[in-house]
Short mmCIF file of the N, C-alpha and C atoms (twelve columns), coordinates in Angstrom:
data_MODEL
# 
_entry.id   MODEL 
# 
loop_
_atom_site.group_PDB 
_atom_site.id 
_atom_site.type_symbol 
_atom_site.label_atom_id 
_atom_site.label_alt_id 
_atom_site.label_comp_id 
_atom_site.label_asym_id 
_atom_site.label_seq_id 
_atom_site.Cartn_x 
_atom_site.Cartn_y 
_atom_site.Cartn_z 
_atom_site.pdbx_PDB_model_num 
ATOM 1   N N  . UNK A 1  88.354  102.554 56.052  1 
ATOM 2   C CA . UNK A 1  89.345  103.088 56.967  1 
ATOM 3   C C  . UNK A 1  88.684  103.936 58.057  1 
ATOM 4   N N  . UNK A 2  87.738  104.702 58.007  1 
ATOM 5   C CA . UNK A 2  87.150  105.306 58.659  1 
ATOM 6   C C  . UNK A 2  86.456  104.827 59.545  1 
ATOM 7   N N  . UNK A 3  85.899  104.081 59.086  1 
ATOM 8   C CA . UNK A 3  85.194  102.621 60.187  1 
ATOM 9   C C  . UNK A 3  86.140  102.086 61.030  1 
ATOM 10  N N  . UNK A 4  86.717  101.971 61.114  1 
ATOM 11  C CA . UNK A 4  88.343  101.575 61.710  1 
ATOM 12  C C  . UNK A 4  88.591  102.430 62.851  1 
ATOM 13  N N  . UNK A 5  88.650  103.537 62.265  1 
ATOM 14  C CA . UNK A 5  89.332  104.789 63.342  1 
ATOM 15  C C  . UNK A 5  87.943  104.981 64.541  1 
ATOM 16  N N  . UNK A 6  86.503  104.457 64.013  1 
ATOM 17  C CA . UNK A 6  85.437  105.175 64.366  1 
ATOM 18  C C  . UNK A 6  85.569  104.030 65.818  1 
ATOM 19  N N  . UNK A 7  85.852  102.901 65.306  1 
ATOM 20  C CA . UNK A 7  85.571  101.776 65.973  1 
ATOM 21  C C  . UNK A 7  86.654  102.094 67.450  1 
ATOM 22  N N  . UNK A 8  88.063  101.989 66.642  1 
ATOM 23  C CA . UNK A 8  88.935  102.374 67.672  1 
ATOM 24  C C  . UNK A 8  88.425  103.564 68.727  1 
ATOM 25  N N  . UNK A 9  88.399  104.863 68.067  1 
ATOM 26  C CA . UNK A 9  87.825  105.601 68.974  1 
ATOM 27  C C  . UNK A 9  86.759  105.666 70.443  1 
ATOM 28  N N  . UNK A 10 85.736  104.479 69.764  1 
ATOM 29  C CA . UNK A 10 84.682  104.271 70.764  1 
ATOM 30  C C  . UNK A 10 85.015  102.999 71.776  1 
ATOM 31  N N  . UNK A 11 85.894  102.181 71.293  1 
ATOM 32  C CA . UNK A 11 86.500  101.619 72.110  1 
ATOM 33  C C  . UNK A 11 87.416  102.260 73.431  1 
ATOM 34  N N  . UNK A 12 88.692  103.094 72.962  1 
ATOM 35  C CA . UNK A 12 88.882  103.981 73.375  1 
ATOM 36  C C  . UNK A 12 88.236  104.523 74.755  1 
ATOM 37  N N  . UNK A 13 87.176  105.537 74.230  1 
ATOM 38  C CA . UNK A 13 86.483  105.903 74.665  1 
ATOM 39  C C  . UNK A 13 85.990  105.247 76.034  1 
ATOM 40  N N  . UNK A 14 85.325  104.094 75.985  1 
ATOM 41  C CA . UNK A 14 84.644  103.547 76.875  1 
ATOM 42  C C  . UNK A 14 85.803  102.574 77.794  1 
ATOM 43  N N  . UNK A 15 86.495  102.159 77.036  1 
ATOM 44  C CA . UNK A 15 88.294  101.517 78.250  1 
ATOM 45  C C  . UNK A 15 88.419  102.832 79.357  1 
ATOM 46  N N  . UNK A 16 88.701  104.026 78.920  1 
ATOM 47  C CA . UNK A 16 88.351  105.155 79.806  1 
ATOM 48  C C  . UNK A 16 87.776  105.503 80.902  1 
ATOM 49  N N  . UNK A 17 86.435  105.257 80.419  1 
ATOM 50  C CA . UNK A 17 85.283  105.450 81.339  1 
ATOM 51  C C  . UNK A 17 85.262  104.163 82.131  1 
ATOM 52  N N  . UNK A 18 85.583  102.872 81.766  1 
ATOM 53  C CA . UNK A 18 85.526  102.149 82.456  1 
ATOM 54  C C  . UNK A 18 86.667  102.116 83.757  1 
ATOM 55  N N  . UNK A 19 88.090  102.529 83.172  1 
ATOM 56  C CA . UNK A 19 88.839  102.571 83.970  1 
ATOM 57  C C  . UNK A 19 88.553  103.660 85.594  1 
ATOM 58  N N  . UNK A 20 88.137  104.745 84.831  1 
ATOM 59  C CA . UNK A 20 87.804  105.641 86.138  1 
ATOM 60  C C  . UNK A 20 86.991  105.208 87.156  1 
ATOM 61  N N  . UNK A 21 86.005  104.420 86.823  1 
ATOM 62  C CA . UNK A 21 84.898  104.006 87.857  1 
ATOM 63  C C  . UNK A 21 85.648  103.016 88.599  1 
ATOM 64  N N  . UNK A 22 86.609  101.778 88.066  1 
ATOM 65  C CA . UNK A 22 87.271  100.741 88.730  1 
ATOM 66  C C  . UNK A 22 88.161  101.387 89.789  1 
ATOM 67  N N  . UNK A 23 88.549  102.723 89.270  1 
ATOM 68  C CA . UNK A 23 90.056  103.203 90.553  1 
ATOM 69  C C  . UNK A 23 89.054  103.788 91.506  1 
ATOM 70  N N  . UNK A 24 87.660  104.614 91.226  1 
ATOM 71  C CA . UNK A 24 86.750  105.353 92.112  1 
ATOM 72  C C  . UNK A 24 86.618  103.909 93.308  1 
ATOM 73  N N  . UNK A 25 86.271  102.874 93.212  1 
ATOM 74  C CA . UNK A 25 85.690  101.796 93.858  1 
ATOM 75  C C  . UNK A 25 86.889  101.479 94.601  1 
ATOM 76  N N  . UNK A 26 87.954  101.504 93.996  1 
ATOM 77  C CA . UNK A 26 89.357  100.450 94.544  1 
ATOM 78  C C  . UNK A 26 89.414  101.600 95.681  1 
ATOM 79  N N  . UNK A 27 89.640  103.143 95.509  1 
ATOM 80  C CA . UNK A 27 89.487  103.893 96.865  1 
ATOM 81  C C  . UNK A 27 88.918  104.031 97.729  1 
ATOM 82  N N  . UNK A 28 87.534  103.582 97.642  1 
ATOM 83  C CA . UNK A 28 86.396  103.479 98.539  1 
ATOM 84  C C  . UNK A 28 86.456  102.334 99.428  1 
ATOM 85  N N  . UNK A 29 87.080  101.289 98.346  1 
ATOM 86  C CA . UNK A 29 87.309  100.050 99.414  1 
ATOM 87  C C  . UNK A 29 88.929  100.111 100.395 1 
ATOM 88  N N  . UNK A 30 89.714  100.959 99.950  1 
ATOM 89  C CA . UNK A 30 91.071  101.285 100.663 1 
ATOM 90  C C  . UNK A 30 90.323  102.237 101.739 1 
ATOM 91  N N  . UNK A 31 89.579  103.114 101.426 1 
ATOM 92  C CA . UNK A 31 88.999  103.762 103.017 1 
ATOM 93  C C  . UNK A 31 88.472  103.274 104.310 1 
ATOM 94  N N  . UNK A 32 87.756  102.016 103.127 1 
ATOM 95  C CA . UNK A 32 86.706  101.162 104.409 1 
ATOM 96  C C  . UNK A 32 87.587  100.401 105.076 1 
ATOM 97  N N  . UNK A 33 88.666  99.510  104.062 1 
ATOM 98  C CA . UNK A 33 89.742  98.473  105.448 1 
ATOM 99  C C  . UNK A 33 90.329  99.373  106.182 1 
ATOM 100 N N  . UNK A 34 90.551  100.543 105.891 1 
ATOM 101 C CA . UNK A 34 91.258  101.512 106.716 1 
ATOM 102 C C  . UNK A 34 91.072  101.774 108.590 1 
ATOM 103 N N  . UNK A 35 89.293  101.641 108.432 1 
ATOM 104 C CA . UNK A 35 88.564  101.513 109.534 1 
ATOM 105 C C  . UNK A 35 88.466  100.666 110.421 1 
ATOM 106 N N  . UNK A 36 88.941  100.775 111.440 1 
ATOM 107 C CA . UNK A 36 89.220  99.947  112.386 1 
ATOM 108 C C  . UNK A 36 87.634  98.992  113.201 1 
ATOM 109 N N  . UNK A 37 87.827  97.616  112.828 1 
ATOM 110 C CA . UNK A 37 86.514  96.488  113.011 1 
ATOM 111 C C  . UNK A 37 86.194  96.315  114.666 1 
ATOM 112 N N  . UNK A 38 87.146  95.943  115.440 1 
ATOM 113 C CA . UNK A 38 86.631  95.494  116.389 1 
ATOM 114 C C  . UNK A 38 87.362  96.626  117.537 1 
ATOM 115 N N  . UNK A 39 86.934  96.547  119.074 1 
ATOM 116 C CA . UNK A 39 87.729  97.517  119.879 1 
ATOM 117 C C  . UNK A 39 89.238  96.648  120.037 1 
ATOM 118 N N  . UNK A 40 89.315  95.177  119.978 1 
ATOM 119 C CA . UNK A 40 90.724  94.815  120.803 1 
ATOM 120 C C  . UNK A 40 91.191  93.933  119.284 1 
ATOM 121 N N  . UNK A 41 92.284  93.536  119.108 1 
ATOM 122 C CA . UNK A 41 93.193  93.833  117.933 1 
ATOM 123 C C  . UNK A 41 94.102  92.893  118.618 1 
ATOM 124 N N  . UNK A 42 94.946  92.053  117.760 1 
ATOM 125 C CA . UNK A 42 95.734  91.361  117.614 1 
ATOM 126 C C  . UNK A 42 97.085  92.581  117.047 1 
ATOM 127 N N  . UNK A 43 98.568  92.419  118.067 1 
ATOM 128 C CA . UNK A 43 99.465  93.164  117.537 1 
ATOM 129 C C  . UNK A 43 99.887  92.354  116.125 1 
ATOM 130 N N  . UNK A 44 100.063 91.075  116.183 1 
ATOM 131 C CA . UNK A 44 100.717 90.587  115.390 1 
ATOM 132 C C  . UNK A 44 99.954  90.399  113.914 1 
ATOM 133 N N  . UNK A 45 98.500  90.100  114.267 1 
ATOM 134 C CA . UNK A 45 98.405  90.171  112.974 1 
ATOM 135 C C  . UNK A 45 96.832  91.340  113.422 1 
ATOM 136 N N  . UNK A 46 97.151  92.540  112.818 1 
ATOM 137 C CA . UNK A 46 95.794  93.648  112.862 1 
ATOM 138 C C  . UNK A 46 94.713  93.238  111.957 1 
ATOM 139 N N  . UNK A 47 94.647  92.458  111.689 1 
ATOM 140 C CA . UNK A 47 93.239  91.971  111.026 1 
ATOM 141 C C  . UNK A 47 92.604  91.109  111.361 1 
ATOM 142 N N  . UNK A 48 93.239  90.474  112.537 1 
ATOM 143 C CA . UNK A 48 92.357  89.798  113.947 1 
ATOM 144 C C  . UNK A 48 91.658  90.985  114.401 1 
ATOM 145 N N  . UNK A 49 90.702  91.156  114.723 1 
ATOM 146 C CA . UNK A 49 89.686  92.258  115.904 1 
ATOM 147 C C  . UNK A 49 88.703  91.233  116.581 1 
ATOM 148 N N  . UNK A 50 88.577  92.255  117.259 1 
ATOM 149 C CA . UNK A 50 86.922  91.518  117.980 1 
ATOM 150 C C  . UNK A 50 86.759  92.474  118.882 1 
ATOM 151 N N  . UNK A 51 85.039  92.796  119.593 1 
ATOM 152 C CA . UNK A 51 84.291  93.514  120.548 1 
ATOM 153 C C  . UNK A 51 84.636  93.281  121.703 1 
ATOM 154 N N  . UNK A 52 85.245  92.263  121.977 1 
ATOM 155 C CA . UNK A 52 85.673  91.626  123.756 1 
ATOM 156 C C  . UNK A 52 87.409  91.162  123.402 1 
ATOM 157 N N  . UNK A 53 87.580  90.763  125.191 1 
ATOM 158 C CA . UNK A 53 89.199  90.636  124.992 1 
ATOM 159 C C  . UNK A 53 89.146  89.185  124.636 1 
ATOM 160 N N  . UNK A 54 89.805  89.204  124.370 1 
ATOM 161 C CA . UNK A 54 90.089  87.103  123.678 1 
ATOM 162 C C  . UNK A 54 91.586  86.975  123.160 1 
ATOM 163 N N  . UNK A 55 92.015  85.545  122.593 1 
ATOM 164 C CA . UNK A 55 93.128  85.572  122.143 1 
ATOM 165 C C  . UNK A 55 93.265  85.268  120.449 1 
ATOM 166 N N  . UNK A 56 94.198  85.946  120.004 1 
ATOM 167 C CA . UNK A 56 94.267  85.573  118.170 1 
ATOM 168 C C  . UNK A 56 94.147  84.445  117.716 1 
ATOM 169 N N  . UNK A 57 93.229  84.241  117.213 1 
ATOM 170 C CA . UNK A 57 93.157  82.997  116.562 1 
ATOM 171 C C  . UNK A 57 94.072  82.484  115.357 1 
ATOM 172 N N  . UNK A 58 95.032  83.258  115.310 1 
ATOM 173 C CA . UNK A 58 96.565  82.891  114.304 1 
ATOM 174 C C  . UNK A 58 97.388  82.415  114.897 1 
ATOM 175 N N  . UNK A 59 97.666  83.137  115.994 1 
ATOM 176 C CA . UNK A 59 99.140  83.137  116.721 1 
ATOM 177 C C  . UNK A 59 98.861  82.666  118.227 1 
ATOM 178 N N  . UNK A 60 97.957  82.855  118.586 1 
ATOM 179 C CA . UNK A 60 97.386  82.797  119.996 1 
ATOM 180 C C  . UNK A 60 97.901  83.687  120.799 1 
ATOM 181 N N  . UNK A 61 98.012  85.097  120.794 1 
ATOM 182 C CA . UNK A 61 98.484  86.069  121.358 1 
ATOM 183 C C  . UNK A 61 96.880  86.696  122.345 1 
ATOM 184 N N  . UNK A 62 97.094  87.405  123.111 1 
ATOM 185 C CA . UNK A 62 96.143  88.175  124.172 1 
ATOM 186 C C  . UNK A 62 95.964  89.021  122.782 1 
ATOM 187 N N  . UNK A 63 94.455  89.364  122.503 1 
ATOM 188 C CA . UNK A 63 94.330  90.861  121.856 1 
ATOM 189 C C  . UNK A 63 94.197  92.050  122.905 1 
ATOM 190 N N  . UNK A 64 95.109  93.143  121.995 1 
ATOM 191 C CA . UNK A 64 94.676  94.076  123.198 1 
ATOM 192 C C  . UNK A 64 93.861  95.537  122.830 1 
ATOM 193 N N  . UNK A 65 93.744  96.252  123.874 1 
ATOM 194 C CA . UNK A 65 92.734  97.289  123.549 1 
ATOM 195 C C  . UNK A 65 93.309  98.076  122.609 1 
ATOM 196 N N  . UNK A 66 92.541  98.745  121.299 1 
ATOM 197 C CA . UNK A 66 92.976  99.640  120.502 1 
ATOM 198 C C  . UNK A 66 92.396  100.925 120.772 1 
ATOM 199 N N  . UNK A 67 93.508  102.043 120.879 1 
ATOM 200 C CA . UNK A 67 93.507  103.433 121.017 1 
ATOM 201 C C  . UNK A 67 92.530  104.079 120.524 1 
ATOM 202 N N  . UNK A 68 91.451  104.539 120.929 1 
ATOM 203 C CA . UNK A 68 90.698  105.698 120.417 1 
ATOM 204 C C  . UNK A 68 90.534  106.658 120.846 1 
ATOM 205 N N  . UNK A 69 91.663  106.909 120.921 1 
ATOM 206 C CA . UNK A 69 91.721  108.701 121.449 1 
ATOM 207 C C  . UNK A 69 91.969  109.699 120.486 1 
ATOM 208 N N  . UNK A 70 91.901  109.255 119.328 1 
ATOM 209 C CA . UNK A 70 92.472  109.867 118.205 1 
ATOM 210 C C  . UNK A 70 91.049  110.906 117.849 1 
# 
């Protein structure tokens, strides 16, 4: 029985530790998409960017300049 509880415990234990490091990472990667990729941006879909003006390659919309005045 004791073997049992010992086992559970260290299982336990390490589901734990594992869990904390997975949510540490999942935030780090919610910071980075956060960051805006290119200067000009698609309204319709914001995960079009690019360095120059061009048009979305989804929708075919003009991208336009994104605000950095912030």
């Amino acid at each position: 029985m004791r073997r049992y509880i010992l086992i559970l415990a260290v299982t336990a234990a390490a589901l734990s530790i594992t869990a904390c490091n997975s949510s540490s990472q999942k935030d780090a990667k919610a910071t980075e998409v956060a960051k805006p990729k290119g200067k000009y941006y698609c309204t319709m879909h914001p995960d079009v960017t690019s360095d120059k003006p061009s048009t979305c390659s989804k929708c075919g919309m003009e991208l336009v300049e994104r605000d950095t005045t912030k």
